[in-house]
């Protein structure tokens, strides 16, 4: 304002006062205009902030719903997984029971057929029936032998130790040898005839067992002794009886 007065001081008073008054009016309007602009800008900013908050609330709500859906899906997945685990456990129990059944069946057949196989292949005569045995060791320990029996080979006493496995692997052969060694070290030093009977045998496992001086028989070998040689021969071809249609055709030809 001081500078304005200085600028307008040379003018006559009748001009100077209206100009000052006009300047005051312009300044007030400019101030009001600036204030209105600021207010409008603030109002727009508040509106944008409110809109952003609304969108944020909507997104949070959607996220909460999705989290709820995810939690529900997770719950259903856990329930299904629990049912699957239960079914798997039952299946494992059933498979285990079936495996034991198959193993016991093979073991029973081996106890009946091995005397003939050992006699014919190795000249070994059983002195006692083959059977499953549990032997008491020191310190209350127990040793289970699937197939056990006393025998003679060339007049000398030997002991037959055997195992029945539905599928035979190298690790099974090694574990069986460990059992035989424990038997020899803690129960009887007699020479051993070590035998394994199996349904499934690969060449490499057969070679591994042979290198360890373990006899391996397949289930077919047991069947050969059980059924006898005559039943292993293929049956002769038997002529098929003519079908009814063929018979009718033959009959019609004879009538002609």
mmCIF file of C-alpha atoms in Angstrom:
data_model
loop_
_atom_site.group_PDB
_atom_site.id
_atom_site.type_symbol
_atom_site.label_atom_id
_atom_site.label_comp_id
_atom_site.label_asym_id
_atom_site.label_seq_id
_atom_site.Cartn_x
_atom_site.Cartn_y
_atom_site.Cartn_z
ATOM 1 C CA UNK A 1 0.000 0.000 0.000
ATOM 2 C CA UNK A 2 2.835 2.457 0.807
ATOM 3 C CA UNK A 3 4.308 2.004 -2.639
ATOM 4 C CA UNK A 4 0.887 2.562 -4.178
ATOM 5 C CA UNK A 5 0.494 5.854 -2.324
ATOM 6 C CA UNK A 6 3.926 6.906 -3.474
ATOM 7 C CA UNK A 7 3.087 6.086 -7.054
ATOM 8 C CA UNK A 8 -0.255 7.939 -6.928
ATOM 9 C CA UNK A 9 0.927 10.945 -4.882
ATOM 10 C CA UNK A 10 1.745 13.117 -7.931
ATOM 11 C CA UNK A 11 -1.854 12.832 -9.108
ATOM 12 C CA UNK A 12 -4.551 15.206 -8.056
ATOM 13 C CA UNK A 13 -6.586 14.088 -5.093
ATOM 14 C CA UNK A 14 -9.763 13.772 -7.155
ATOM 15 C CA UNK A 15 -7.969 11.094 -9.207
ATOM 16 C CA UNK A 16 -5.840 9.561 -6.519
ATOM 17 C CA UNK A 17 -8.663 8.579 -4.131
ATOM 18 C CA UNK A 18 -10.821 6.776 -6.740
ATOM 19 C CA UNK A 19 -7.805 4.853 -7.925
ATOM 20 C CA UNK A 20 -6.928 3.756 -4.417
ATOM 21 C CA UNK A 21 -10.530 2.701 -3.842
ATOM 22 C CA UNK A 22 -10.551 0.774 -7.118
ATOM 23 C CA UNK A 23 -7.316 -0.963 -6.179
ATOM 24 C CA UNK A 24 -8.804 -2.026 -2.834
ATOM 25 C CA UNK A 25 -11.805 -3.524 -4.635
ATOM 26 C CA UNK A 26 -9.545 -5.404 -7.064
ATOM 27 C CA UNK A 27 -7.373 -6.706 -4.244
ATOM 28 C CA UNK A 28 -10.369 -7.968 -2.255
ATOM 29 C CA UNK A 29 -11.834 -9.687 -5.279
ATOM 30 C CA UNK A 30 -8.468 -11.257 -6.057
ATOM 31 C CA UNK A 31 -8.196 -12.486 -2.482
ATOM 32 C CA UNK A 32 -11.708 -13.884 -2.603
ATOM 33 C CA UNK A 33 -11.008 -15.529 -5.948
ATOM 34 C CA UNK A 34 -7.845 -17.171 -4.596
ATOM 35 C CA UNK A 35 -9.734 -18.362 -1.526
ATOM 36 C CA UNK A 36 -12.520 -19.860 -3.624
ATOM 37 C CA UNK A 37 -9.996 -21.622 -5.827
ATOM 38 C CA UNK A 38 -8.278 -23.084 -2.822
ATOM 39 C CA UNK A 39 -11.594 -24.201 -1.387
ATOM 40 C CA UNK A 40 -12.579 -25.832 -4.683
ATOM 41 C CA UNK A 41 -9.232 -27.574 -4.917
ATOM 42 C CA UNK A 42 -9.526 -28.808 -1.348
ATOM 43 C CA UNK A 43 -13.093 -29.947 -1.969
ATOM 44 C CA UNK A 44 -12.021 -31.850 -5.104
ATOM 45 C CA UNK A 45 -9.147 -33.427 -3.200
ATOM 46 C CA UNK A 46 -11.522 -34.503 -0.430
ATOM 47 C CA UNK A 47 -13.890 -36.002 -2.992
ATOM 48 C CA UNK A 48 -11.057 -37.913 -4.627
ATOM 49 C CA UNK A 49 -9.885 -39.107 -1.238
ATOM 50 C CA UNK A 50 -13.407 -40.215 -0.346
ATOM 51 C CA UNK A 51 -13.704 -42.059 -3.665
ATOM 52 C CA UNK A 52 -10.352 -43.720 -3.095
ATOM 53 C CA UNK A 53 -11.444 -44.704 0.409
ATOM 54 C CA UNK A 54 -14.671 -46.128 -0.991
ATOM 55 C CA UNK A 55 -12.767 -48.200 -3.541
ATOM 56 C CA UNK A 56 -10.376 -49.318 -0.819
ATOM 57 C CA UNK A 57 -13.316 -50.380 1.354
ATOM 58 C CA UNK A 58 -14.797 -52.309 -1.569
ATOM 59 C CA UNK A 59 -11.462 -54.001 -2.249
ATOM 60 C CA UNK A 60 -11.078 -54.861 1.423
ATOM 61 C CA UNK A 61 -14.595 -56.278 1.432
ATOM 62 C CA UNK A 62 -13.873 -58.358 -1.672
ATOM 63 C CA UNK A 63 -10.602 -59.522 -0.140
ATOM 64 C CA UNK A 64 -12.420 -60.497 3.056
ATOM 65 C CA UNK A 65 -14.990 -62.461 1.047
ATOM 66 C CA UNK A 66 -12.258 -64.169 -0.926
ATOM 67 C CA UNK A 67 -10.370 -64.958 2.240
ATOM 68 C CA UNK A 68 -13.542 -66.483 3.631
ATOM 69 C CA UNK A 69 -14.018 -68.514 0.463
ATOM 70 C CA UNK A 70 -10.378 -69.589 0.600
ATOM 71 C CA UNK A 71 -10.734 -70.627 4.232
ATOM 72 C CA UNK A 72 -13.846 -72.629 3.372
ATOM 73 C CA UNK A 73 -12.078 -74.265 0.426
ATOM 74 C CA UNK A 74 -9.099 -75.018 2.668
ATOM 75 C CA UNK A 75 -11.439 -76.596 5.182
ATOM 76 C CA UNK A 76 -13.032 -78.772 2.500
ATOM 77 C CA UNK A 77 -9.578 -79.707 1.204
ATOM 78 C CA UNK A 78 -8.447 -80.724 4.679
ATOM 79 C CA UNK A 79 -11.593 -82.810 5.141
ATOM 80 C CA UNK A 80 -11.040 -84.525 1.800
ATOM 81 C CA UNK A 81 -7.380 -85.048 2.614
ATOM 82 C CA UNK A 82 -8.339 -86.578 5.954
ATOM 83 C CA UNK A 83 -10.758 -88.921 4.214
ATOM 84 C CA UNK A 84 -8.072 -89.755 1.650
ATOM 85 C CA UNK A 85 -5.556 -90.510 4.403
ATOM 86 C CA UNK A 86 -8.105 -92.720 6.143
ATOM 87 C CA UNK A 87 -8.858 -94.549 2.891
ATOM 88 C CA UNK A 88 -5.132 -94.895 2.212
ATOM 89 C CA UNK A 89 -4.550 -96.341 5.678
ATOM 90 C CA UNK A 90 -7.372 -98.844 5.172
ATOM 91 C CA UNK A 91 -5.975 -99.731 1.755
ATOM 92 C CA UNK A 92 -2.497 -100.203 3.242
ATOM 93 C CA UNK A 93 -3.963 -102.460 5.910
ATOM 94 C CA UNK A 94 -5.800 -104.476 3.285
ATOM 95 C CA UNK A 95 -2.738 -104.709 1.060
ATOM 96 C CA UNK A 96 -0.630 -105.683 4.054
ATOM 97 C CA UNK A 97 -3.110 -108.358 5.037
ATOM 98 C CA UNK A 98 -3.219 -109.611 1.444
ATOM 99 C CA UNK A 99 0.572 -109.625 1.296
ATOM 100 C CA UNK A 100 0.720 -111.651 4.511
ATOM 101 C CA UNK A 101 -1.875 -114.040 3.133
ATOM 102 C CA UNK A 102 0.078 -114.503 -0.092
ATOM 103 C CA UNK A 103 3.317 -114.936 1.856
ATOM 104 C CA UNK A 104 1.821 -117.508 4.220
ATOM 105 C CA UNK A 105 0.312 -119.384 1.275
ATOM 106 C CA UNK A 106 3.688 -119.509 -0.465
ATOM 107 C CA UNK A 107 5.335 -120.543 2.777
ATOM 108 C CA UNK A 108 2.875 -123.410 3.292
ATOM 109 C CA UNK A 109 3.416 -124.632 -0.273
ATOM 110 C CA UNK A 110 7.184 -124.403 0.198
ATOM 111 C CA UNK A 111 7.089 -126.515 3.364
ATOM 112 C CA UNK A 112 5.243 -129.222 1.435
ATOM 113 C CA UNK A 113 7.259 -129.105 -1.801
ATOM 114 C CA UNK A 114 10.820 -128.381 -0.648
ATOM 115 C CA UNK A 115 11.521 -131.879 0.724
ATOM 116 C CA UNK A 116 11.039 -133.328 -2.754
ATOM 117 C CA UNK A 117 13.002 -130.560 -4.444
ATOM 118 C CA UNK A 118 15.925 -130.801 -2.043
ATOM 119 C CA UNK A 119 15.971 -134.572 -2.308
ATOM 120 C CA UNK A 120 15.914 -134.567 -6.108
ATOM 121 C CA UNK A 121 18.210 -131.597 -6.716
ATOM 122 C CA UNK A 122 20.671 -131.793 -3.812
ATOM 123 C CA UNK A 123 20.390 -135.242 -2.299
ATOM 124 C CA UNK A 124 19.168 -133.797 0.992
ATOM 125 C CA UNK A 125 16.818 -135.890 3.110
ATOM 126 C CA UNK A 126 14.637 -134.113 5.638
ATOM 127 C CA UNK A 127 14.716 -135.575 9.142
ATOM 128 C CA UNK A 128 11.814 -133.426 10.353
ATOM 129 C CA UNK A 129 8.911 -131.646 8.668
ATOM 130 C CA UNK A 130 9.589 -128.111 7.544
ATOM 131 C CA UNK A 131 7.786 -125.477 9.594
ATOM 132 C CA UNK A 132 7.904 -121.876 10.824
ATOM 133 C CA UNK A 133 9.810 -121.568 14.080
ATOM 134 C CA UNK A 134 10.500 -118.918 16.737
ATOM 135 C CA UNK A 135 13.794 -119.373 18.586
ATOM 136 C CA UNK A 136 14.625 -117.748 21.916
ATOM 137 C CA UNK A 137 17.953 -115.956 21.994
ATOM 138 C CA UNK A 138 19.899 -114.400 24.844
ATOM 139 C CA UNK A 139 18.513 -111.414 26.747
ATOM 140 C CA UNK A 140 14.930 -112.322 25.896
ATOM 141 C CA UNK A 141 15.395 -111.751 22.179
ATOM 142 C CA UNK A 142 13.558 -113.829 19.586
ATOM 143 C CA UNK A 143 14.536 -115.026 16.114
ATOM 144 C CA UNK A 144 11.814 -115.908 13.614
ATOM 145 C CA UNK A 145 12.625 -118.343 10.819
ATOM 146 C CA UNK A 146 10.006 -118.774 8.096
ATOM 147 C CA UNK A 147 11.084 -122.265 7.107
ATOM 148 C CA UNK A 148 13.103 -124.528 9.353
ATOM 149 C CA UNK A 149 13.899 -128.223 9.411
ATOM 150 C CA UNK A 150 16.605 -130.737 10.208
ATOM 151 C CA UNK A 151 18.087 -132.856 7.411
ATOM 152 C CA UNK A 152 21.007 -135.017 6.319
ATOM 153 C CA UNK A 153 23.315 -134.588 3.360
ATOM 154 C CA UNK A 154 25.736 -137.381 2.574
ATOM 155 C CA UNK A 155 25.147 -138.767 6.039
ATOM 156 C CA UNK A 156 26.002 -135.486 7.794
ATOM 157 C CA UNK A 157 23.482 -133.468 9.757
ATOM 158 C CA UNK A 158 22.509 -130.101 8.344
ATOM 159 C CA UNK A 159 19.812 -127.550 9.104
ATOM 160 C CA UNK A 160 17.474 -126.146 6.467
ATOM 161 C CA UNK A 161 16.693 -122.448 6.797
ATOM 162 C CA UNK A 162 14.301 -120.845 4.347
ATOM 163 C CA UNK A 163 12.207 -117.828 3.600
ATOM 164 C CA UNK A 164 9.170 -117.182 1.398
ATOM 165 C CA UNK A 165 8.952 -113.828 -0.423
ATOM 166 C CA UNK A 166 6.305 -112.924 -2.982
ATOM 167 C CA UNK A 167 8.839 -110.592 -4.683
ATOM 168 C CA UNK A 168 12.538 -111.124 -4.137
ATOM 169 C CA UNK A 169 15.085 -108.303 -4.186
ATOM 170 C CA UNK A 170 18.771 -108.198 -3.359
ATOM 171 C CA UNK A 171 18.118 -106.538 -0.003
ATOM 172 C CA UNK A 172 15.811 -109.451 0.899
ATOM 173 C CA UNK A 173 18.626 -111.899 0.150
ATOM 174 C CA UNK A 174 21.036 -109.903 2.316
ATOM 175 C CA UNK A 175 18.593 -109.724 5.246
ATOM 176 C CA UNK A 176 17.971 -113.467 4.984
ATOM 177 C CA UNK A 177 21.723 -114.106 5.131
ATOM 178 C CA UNK A 178 21.911 -111.972 8.286
ATOM 179 C CA UNK A 179 19.182 -114.114 9.860
ATOM 180 C CA UNK A 180 21.055 -117.295 8.933
ATOM 181 C CA UNK A 181 24.299 -115.928 10.388
ATOM 182 C CA UNK A 182 22.530 -115.057 13.652
ATOM 183 C CA UNK A 183 21.135 -118.588 13.771
ATOM 184 C CA UNK A 184 24.604 -120.047 13.278
ATOM 185 C CA UNK A 185 26.264 -117.766 15.838
ATOM 186 C CA UNK A 186 23.647 -118.012 18.591
ATOM 187 C CA UNK A 187 21.777 -121.299 18.101
ATOM 188 C CA UNK A 188 23.475 -124.004 16.051
ATOM 189 C CA UNK A 189 26.825 -124.258 14.263
ATOM 190 C CA UNK A 190 25.568 -127.049 11.971
ATOM 191 C CA UNK A 191 26.041 -126.537 8.213
ATOM 192 C CA UNK A 192 23.093 -124.736 6.689
ATOM 193 C CA UNK A 193 21.039 -125.260 3.561
ATOM 194 C CA UNK A 194 19.744 -121.780 2.790
ATOM 195 C CA UNK A 195 16.640 -121.644 0.614
ATOM 196 C CA UNK A 196 14.379 -118.846 -0.610
ATOM 197 C CA UNK A 197 11.063 -119.405 -2.401
ATOM 198 C CA UNK A 198 9.469 -116.632 -4.435
ATOM 199 C CA UNK A 199 6.901 -115.794 -7.097
ATOM 200 C CA UNK A 200 9.009 -113.094 -8.741
ATOM 201 C CA UNK A 201 12.712 -113.471 -9.542
ATOM 202 C CA UNK A 202 14.935 -111.387 -11.816
ATOM 203 C CA UNK A 203 18.232 -112.676 -13.269
ATOM 204 C CA UNK A 204 20.376 -110.233 -11.318
ATOM 205 C CA UNK A 205 18.748 -111.223 -8.012
ATOM 206 C CA UNK A 206 19.163 -114.899 -8.893
ATOM 207 C CA UNK A 207 22.860 -114.309 -9.568
ATOM 208 C CA UNK A 208 23.216 -112.376 -6.310
ATOM 209 C CA UNK A 209 21.636 -115.219 -4.338
ATOM 210 C CA UNK A 210 23.772 -117.839 -6.082
ATOM 211 C CA UNK A 211 26.922 -115.891 -5.242
ATOM 212 C CA UNK A 212 25.846 -116.019 -1.566
ATOM 213 C CA UNK A 213 25.267 -119.820 -1.769
ATOM 214 C CA UNK A 214 21.494 -119.378 -1.391
ATOM 215 C CA UNK A 215 19.167 -121.735 -3.259
ATOM 216 C CA UNK A 216 16.222 -119.991 -4.902
ATOM 217 C CA UNK A 217 13.101 -121.785 -6.086
ATOM 218 C CA UNK A 218 10.200 -120.242 -7.918
ATOM 219 C CA UNK A 219 6.579 -121.031 -7.228
ATOM 220 C CA UNK A 220 6.484 -122.969 -10.516
ATOM 221 C CA UNK A 221 9.136 -125.309 -9.118
ATOM 222 C CA UNK A 222 6.874 -125.971 -6.144
ATOM 223 C CA UNK A 223 3.963 -126.689 -8.477
ATOM 224 C CA UNK A 224 6.139 -129.124 -10.426
ATOM 225 C CA UNK A 225 6.715 -131.208 -7.301
ATOM 226 C CA UNK A 226 3.160 -130.782 -5.990
ATOM 227 C CA UNK A 227 1.368 -131.703 -9.195
ATOM 228 C CA UNK A 228 3.832 -134.243 -10.497
ATOM 229 C CA UNK A 229 5.460 -134.449 -13.930
ATOM 230 C CA UNK A 230 2.372 -135.765 -15.714
ATOM 231 C CA UNK A 231 0.363 -132.667 -14.884
ATOM 232 C CA UNK A 232 3.025 -130.359 -16.276
ATOM 233 C CA UNK A 233 2.636 -131.751 -19.796
ATOM 234 C CA UNK A 234 0.439 -129.866 -22.175
ATOM 235 C CA UNK A 235 -2.936 -131.575 -22.712
ATOM 236 C CA UNK A 236 -3.582 -133.205 -26.043
ATOM 237 C CA UNK A 237 -5.778 -131.255 -28.434
ATOM 238 C CA UNK A 238 -9.367 -132.420 -28.194
ATOM 239 C CA UNK A 239 -11.595 -132.064 -31.250
ATOM 240 C CA UNK A 240 -14.316 -129.536 -30.673
ATOM 241 C CA UNK A 241 -17.851 -130.729 -30.903
ATOM 242 C CA UNK A 242 -19.661 -129.107 -33.837
ATOM 243 C CA UNK A 243 -21.845 -126.179 -32.974
ATOM 244 C CA UNK A 244 -25.564 -126.406 -33.383
ATOM 245 C CA UNK A 245 -25.394 -124.396 -36.613
ATOM 246 C CA UNK A 246 -22.719 -126.707 -38.054
ATOM 247 C CA UNK A 247 -24.752 -129.734 -37.027
ATOM 248 C CA UNK A 248 -27.780 -128.352 -38.778
ATOM 249 C CA UNK A 249 -25.743 -127.747 -41.935
ATOM 250 C CA UNK A 250 -24.321 -131.264 -41.867
ATOM 251 C CA UNK A 251 -27.734 -132.690 -41.255
ATOM 252 C CA UNK A 252 -29.186 -130.772 -44.187
ATOM 253 C CA UNK A 253 -26.353 -132.022 -46.435
ATOM 254 C CA UNK A 254 -27.038 -135.645 -45.422
ATOM 255 C CA UNK A 255 -30.720 -135.149 -46.101
ATOM 256 C CA UNK A 256 -29.815 -133.916 -49.571
#
